[in-house]
Every structure is written in C-alpha cells, then in structure tokens.
CSV table of C-alpha atoms in Angstrom, one decimal:
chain,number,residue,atom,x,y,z
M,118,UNK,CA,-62.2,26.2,-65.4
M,119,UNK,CA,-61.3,24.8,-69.1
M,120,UNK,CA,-57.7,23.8,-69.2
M,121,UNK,CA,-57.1,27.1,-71.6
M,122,UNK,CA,-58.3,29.7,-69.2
M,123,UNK,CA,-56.2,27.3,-66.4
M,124,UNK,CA,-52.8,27.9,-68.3
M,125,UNK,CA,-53.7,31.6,-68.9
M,126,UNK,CA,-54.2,31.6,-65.7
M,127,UNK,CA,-50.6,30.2,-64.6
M,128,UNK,CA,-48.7,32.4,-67.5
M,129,UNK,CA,-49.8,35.7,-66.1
M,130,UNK,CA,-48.3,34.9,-63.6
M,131,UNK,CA,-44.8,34.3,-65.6
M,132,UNK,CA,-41.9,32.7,-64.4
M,133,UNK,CA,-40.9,33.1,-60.6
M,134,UNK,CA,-39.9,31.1,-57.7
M,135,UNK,CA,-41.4,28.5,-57.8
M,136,UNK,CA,-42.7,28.5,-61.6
M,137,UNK,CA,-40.4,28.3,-64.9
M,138,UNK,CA,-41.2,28.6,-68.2
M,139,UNK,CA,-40.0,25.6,-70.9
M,140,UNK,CA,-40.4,25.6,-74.6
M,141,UNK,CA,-39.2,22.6,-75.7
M,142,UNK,CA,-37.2,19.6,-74.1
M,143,UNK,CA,-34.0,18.6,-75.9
M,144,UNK,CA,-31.8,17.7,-73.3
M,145,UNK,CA,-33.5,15.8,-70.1
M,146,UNK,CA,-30.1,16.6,-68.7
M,147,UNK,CA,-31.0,20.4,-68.3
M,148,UNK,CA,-34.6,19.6,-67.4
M,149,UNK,CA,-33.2,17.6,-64.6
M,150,UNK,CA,-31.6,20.7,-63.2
M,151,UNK,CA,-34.6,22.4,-63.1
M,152,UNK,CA,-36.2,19.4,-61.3
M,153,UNK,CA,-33.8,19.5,-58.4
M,154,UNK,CA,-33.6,23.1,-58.2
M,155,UNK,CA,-37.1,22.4,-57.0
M,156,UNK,CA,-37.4,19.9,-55.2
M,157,UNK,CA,-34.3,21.2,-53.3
M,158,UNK,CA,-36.3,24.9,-52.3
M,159,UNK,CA,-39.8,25.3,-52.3
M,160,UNK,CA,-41.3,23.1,-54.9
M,161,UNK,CA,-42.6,24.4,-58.3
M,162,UNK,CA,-44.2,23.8,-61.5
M,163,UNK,CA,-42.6,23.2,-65.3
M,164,UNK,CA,-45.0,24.5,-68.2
M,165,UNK,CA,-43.4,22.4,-70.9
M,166,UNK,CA,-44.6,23.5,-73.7
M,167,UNK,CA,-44.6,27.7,-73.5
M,168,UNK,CA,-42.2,30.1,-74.5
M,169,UNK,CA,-40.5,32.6,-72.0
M,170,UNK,CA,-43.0,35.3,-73.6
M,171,UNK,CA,-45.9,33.0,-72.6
M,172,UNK,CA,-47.2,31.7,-75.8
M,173,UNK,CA,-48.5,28.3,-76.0
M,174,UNK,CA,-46.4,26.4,-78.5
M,175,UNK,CA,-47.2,22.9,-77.2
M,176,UNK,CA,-45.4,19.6,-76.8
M,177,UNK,CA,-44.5,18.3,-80.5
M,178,UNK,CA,-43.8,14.9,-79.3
M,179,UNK,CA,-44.1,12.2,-77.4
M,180,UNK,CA,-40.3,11.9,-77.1
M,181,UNK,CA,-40.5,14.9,-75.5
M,182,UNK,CA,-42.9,13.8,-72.8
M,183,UNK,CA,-40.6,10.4,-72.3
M,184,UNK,CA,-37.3,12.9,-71.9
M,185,UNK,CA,-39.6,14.4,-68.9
M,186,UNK,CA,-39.8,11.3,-67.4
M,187,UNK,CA,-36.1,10.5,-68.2
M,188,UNK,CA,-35.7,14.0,-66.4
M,189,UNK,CA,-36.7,13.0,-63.5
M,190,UNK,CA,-36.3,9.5,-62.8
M,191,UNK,CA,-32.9,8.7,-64.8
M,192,UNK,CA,-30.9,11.7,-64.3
M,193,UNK,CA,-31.6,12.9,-60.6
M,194,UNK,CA,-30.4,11.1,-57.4
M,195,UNK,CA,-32.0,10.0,-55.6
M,196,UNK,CA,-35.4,10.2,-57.8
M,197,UNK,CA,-37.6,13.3,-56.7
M,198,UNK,CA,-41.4,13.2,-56.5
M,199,UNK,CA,-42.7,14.7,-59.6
M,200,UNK,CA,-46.1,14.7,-61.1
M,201,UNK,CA,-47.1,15.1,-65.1
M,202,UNK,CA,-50.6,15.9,-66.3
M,203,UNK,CA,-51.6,17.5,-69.6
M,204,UNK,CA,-53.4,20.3,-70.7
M,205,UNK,CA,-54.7,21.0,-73.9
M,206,UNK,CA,-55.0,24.8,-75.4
M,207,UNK,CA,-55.7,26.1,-79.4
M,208,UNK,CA,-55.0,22.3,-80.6
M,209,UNK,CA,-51.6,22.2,-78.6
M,210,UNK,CA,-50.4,20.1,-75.7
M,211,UNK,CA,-49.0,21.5,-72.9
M,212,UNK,CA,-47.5,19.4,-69.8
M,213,UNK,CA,-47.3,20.8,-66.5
M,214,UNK,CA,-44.7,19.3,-64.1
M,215,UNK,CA,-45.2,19.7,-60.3
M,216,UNK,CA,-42.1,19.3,-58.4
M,217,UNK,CA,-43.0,19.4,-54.6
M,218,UNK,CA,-40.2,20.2,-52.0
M,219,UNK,CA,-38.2,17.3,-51.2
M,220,UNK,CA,-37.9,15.8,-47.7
M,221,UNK,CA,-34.5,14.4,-48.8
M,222,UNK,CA,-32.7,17.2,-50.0
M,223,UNK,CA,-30.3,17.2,-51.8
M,224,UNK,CA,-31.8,16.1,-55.0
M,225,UNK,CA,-29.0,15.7,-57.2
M,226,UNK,CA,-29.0,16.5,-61.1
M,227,UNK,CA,-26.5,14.9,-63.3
M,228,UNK,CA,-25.1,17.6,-66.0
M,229,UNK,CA,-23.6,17.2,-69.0
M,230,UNK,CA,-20.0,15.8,-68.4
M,231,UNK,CA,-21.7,12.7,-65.8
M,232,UNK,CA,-21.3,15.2,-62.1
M,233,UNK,CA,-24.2,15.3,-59.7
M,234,UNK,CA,-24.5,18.8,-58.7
M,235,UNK,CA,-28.0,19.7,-56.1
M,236,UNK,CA,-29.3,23.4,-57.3
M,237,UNK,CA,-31.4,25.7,-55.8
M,238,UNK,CA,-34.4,28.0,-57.0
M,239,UNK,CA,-33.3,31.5,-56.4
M,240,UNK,CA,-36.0,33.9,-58.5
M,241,UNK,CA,-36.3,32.7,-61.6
M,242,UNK,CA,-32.9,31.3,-61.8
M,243,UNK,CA,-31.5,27.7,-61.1
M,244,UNK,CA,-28.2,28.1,-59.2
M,245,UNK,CA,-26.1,25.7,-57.8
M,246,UNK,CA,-26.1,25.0,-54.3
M,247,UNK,CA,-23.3,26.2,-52.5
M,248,UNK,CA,-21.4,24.4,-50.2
M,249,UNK,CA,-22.7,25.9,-47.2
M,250,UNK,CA,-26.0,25.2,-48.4
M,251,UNK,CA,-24.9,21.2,-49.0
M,252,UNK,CA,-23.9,21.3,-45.6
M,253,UNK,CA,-26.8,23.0,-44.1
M,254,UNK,CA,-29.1,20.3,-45.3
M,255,UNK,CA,-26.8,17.7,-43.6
M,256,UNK,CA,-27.4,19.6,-40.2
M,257,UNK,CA,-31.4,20.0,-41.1
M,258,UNK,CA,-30.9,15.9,-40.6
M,259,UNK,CA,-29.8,15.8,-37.4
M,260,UNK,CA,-31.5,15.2,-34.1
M,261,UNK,CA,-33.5,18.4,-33.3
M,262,UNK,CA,-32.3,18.0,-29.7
M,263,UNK,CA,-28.4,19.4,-31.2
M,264,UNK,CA,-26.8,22.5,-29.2
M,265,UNK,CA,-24.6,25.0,-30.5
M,266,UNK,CA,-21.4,25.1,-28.4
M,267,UNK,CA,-20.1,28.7,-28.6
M,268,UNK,CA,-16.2,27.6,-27.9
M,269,UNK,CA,-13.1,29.7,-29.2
M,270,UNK,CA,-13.3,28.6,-32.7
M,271,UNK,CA,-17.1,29.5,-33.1
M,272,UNK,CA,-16.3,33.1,-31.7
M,273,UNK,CA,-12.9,33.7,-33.9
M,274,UNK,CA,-15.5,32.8,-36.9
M,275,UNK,CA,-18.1,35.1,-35.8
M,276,UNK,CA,-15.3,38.1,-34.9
M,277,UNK,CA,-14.5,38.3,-38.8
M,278,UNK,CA,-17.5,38.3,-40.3
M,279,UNK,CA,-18.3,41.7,-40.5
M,280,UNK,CA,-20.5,42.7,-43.1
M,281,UNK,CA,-21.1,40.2,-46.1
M,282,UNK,CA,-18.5,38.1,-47.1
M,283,UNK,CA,-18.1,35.5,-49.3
M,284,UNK,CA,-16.9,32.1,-48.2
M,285,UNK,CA,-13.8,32.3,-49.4
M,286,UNK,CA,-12.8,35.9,-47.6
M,287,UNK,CA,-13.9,34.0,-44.1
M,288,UNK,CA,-12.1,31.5,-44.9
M,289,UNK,CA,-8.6,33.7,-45.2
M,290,UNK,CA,-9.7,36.1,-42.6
M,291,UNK,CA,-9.7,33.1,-40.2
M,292,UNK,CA,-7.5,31.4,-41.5
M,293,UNK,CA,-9.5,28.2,-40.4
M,294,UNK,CA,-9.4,25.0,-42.6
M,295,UNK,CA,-12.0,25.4,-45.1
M,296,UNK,CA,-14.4,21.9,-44.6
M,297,UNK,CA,-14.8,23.4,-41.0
M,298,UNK,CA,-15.3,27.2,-42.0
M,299,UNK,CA,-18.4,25.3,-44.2
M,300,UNK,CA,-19.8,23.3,-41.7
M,301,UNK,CA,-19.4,25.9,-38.5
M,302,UNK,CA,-21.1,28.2,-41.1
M,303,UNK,CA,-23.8,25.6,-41.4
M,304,UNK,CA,-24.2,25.0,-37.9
M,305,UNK,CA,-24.5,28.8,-37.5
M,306,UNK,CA,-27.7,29.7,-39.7
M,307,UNK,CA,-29.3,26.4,-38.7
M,308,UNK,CA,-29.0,27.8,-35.0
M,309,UNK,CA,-30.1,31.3,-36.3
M,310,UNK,CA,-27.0,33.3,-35.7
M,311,UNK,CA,-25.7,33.7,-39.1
M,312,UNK,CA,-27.5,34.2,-42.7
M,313,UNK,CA,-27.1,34.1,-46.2
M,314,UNK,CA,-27.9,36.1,-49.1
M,315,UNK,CA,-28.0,35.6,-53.2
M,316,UNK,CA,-26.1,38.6,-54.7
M,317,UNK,CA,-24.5,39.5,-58.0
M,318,UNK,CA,-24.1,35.7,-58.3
M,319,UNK,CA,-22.5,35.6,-54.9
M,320,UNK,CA,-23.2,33.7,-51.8
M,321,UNK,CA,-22.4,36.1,-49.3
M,322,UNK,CA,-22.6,35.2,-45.1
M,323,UNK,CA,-23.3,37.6,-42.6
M,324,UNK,CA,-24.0,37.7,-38.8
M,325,UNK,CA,-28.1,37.8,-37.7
C-alpha cells in the first residue's frame, strides 16, 4: 500500500481513542499532553500534519518535526516511548507519531505555567488524570500477591457510595480524610469491587 492510500486509510477512520488528529505543532507543550494521554491509556497514534476534517495539509517545517521530538523527550517525565516516521501524500509531509502504552505510567506532561500533570485518553479527548486514577497506578505497582482487608473503614466507604458520586461527595458523606478516601478508592477498583466512569466531565465512583 502507497503511503497515500495508507493515510486515507487511517483518516477514515477519524479521531478516536487511540488516534488524534493534529494540524500543525506550535507549542510542543500541548503536543506533550497528547503524548502522555497515550502512553498513560492504550497507546495511539498522532497524524501531524491533517486537519480535524481529515485533509492533508502536511508538515511545513522542519521546526515542526524537532518540536515533536521536543514533545516527547523534553517536556514529558519520565520520557515515553514514541516512534516518528513520515509519510508523503499530494507533495505534502505528514508524520505519524506512535505512542505505545507505557509500562511506567504515569507519564507526565509539563503545561504551560512549568506543572507536570499525567492525562488520560478518554474518546477523543485528553483529560487529566484524576487523583484516583494517580493512585490507582501506584497500586497497579505493587506486589500482585496484595489482599484487600475488608475492615470498618473499607465498609463505612463502601456503605455511602450509592449510586455515582463524585469524589468529593464520598469524601463528605464519610467524612474520611481525603488522601485515604483516594487511595481506599484505589485499592477498591484494583481489587474489582468499585468502578469508575467519565461523565459530563466528571469522574464519578460507584460500587461493581
């Protein structure tokens, strides 16, 4: 397959999960976001180079191509595993980015005032991670031979989540200190007995 019919190819299938759509690179700073969004879900690929209607407008530079790189290796902690290759289509360049899911999650992206903040892929949107979701990933590190101890605290938790909630309404429901509301709600979907949902821009927590 030509490297036009290949892009075709990936732009009919527009932006989604795990693919996004770039038409030019000014600011590696926001490309880094889309980096670690990611790297921290299900991998992806950046067409750099193609408007969000899917035409190929191409790469004008290489500055552009160098502020990938700076993407990835200056402003994301620690550096992701990212792969660039170029296509060419109608006389125009296009650079396709393939982010695979990172074993060492979070991958950090460093925004616009200097603060690392880890995102996550959620659609075709780049949202940043919760802190539920930080501290999931700690648990996902730990020994795979970790119980869940069902004591007095872990019960009052699960008693007032009722429905979806947000983790601010368990938190004052419970009245439990919020660091351990995050982490027992951590512990909880890594053991399967709690979930969590995107929703109207909320993360909302729920029993399984």
């Amino acid at each position: 397959m030509d490297d036009k019919r290949y892009l075709l190819s990936l732009i009919r299938e527009g932006e989604h999960q795990q693919q996004d759509f770039k038409y030019r690179v000014t600011d590696a700073r926001k490309l880094a976001k889309s980096v670690s969004a990611f790297a921290n879900t299900d991998g992806g690929r950046l067409l750099i180079g193609v408007r969000d209607d899917g035409h190929l407008s191409g790469v004008r530079s290489e500055e552009e191509i160098y502020m990938m790189h700076q993407a990835a290796y200056k402003y994301c902690k620690p550096e992701p595993s990212i792969k660039f290759e170029t296509c060419h289509a109608d006389g125009r360049t296009i650079v396709i980015s393939t982010i695979p899911p990172s074993e060492k999650r979070p991958i950090f992206a460093r925004d616009e005032e200097g603060k690392l903040r880890a995102y996550i892929r959620i659609a075709d949107e780049n949202i940043v991670a919760s802190p539920v979701i930080l501290a999931l990933w700690h648990e996902a590190q730990k020994p795979r031979g970790t119980v869940m101890t069902y004591n007095d605290t872990v019960r009052l938790l699960l008693d007032v989540m009722t429905g979806q909630q947000t983790q601010n309404q368990i938190v004052r429901r419970s009245r439990l200190p919020r660091p351990k509301v995050i982490s027992m709600l951590a512990r909880l979907i890594r053991f399967g007995t709690a979930q969590w949902e995107y929703i109207d821009k909320q993360f909302l927590f729920s029993q399984t």
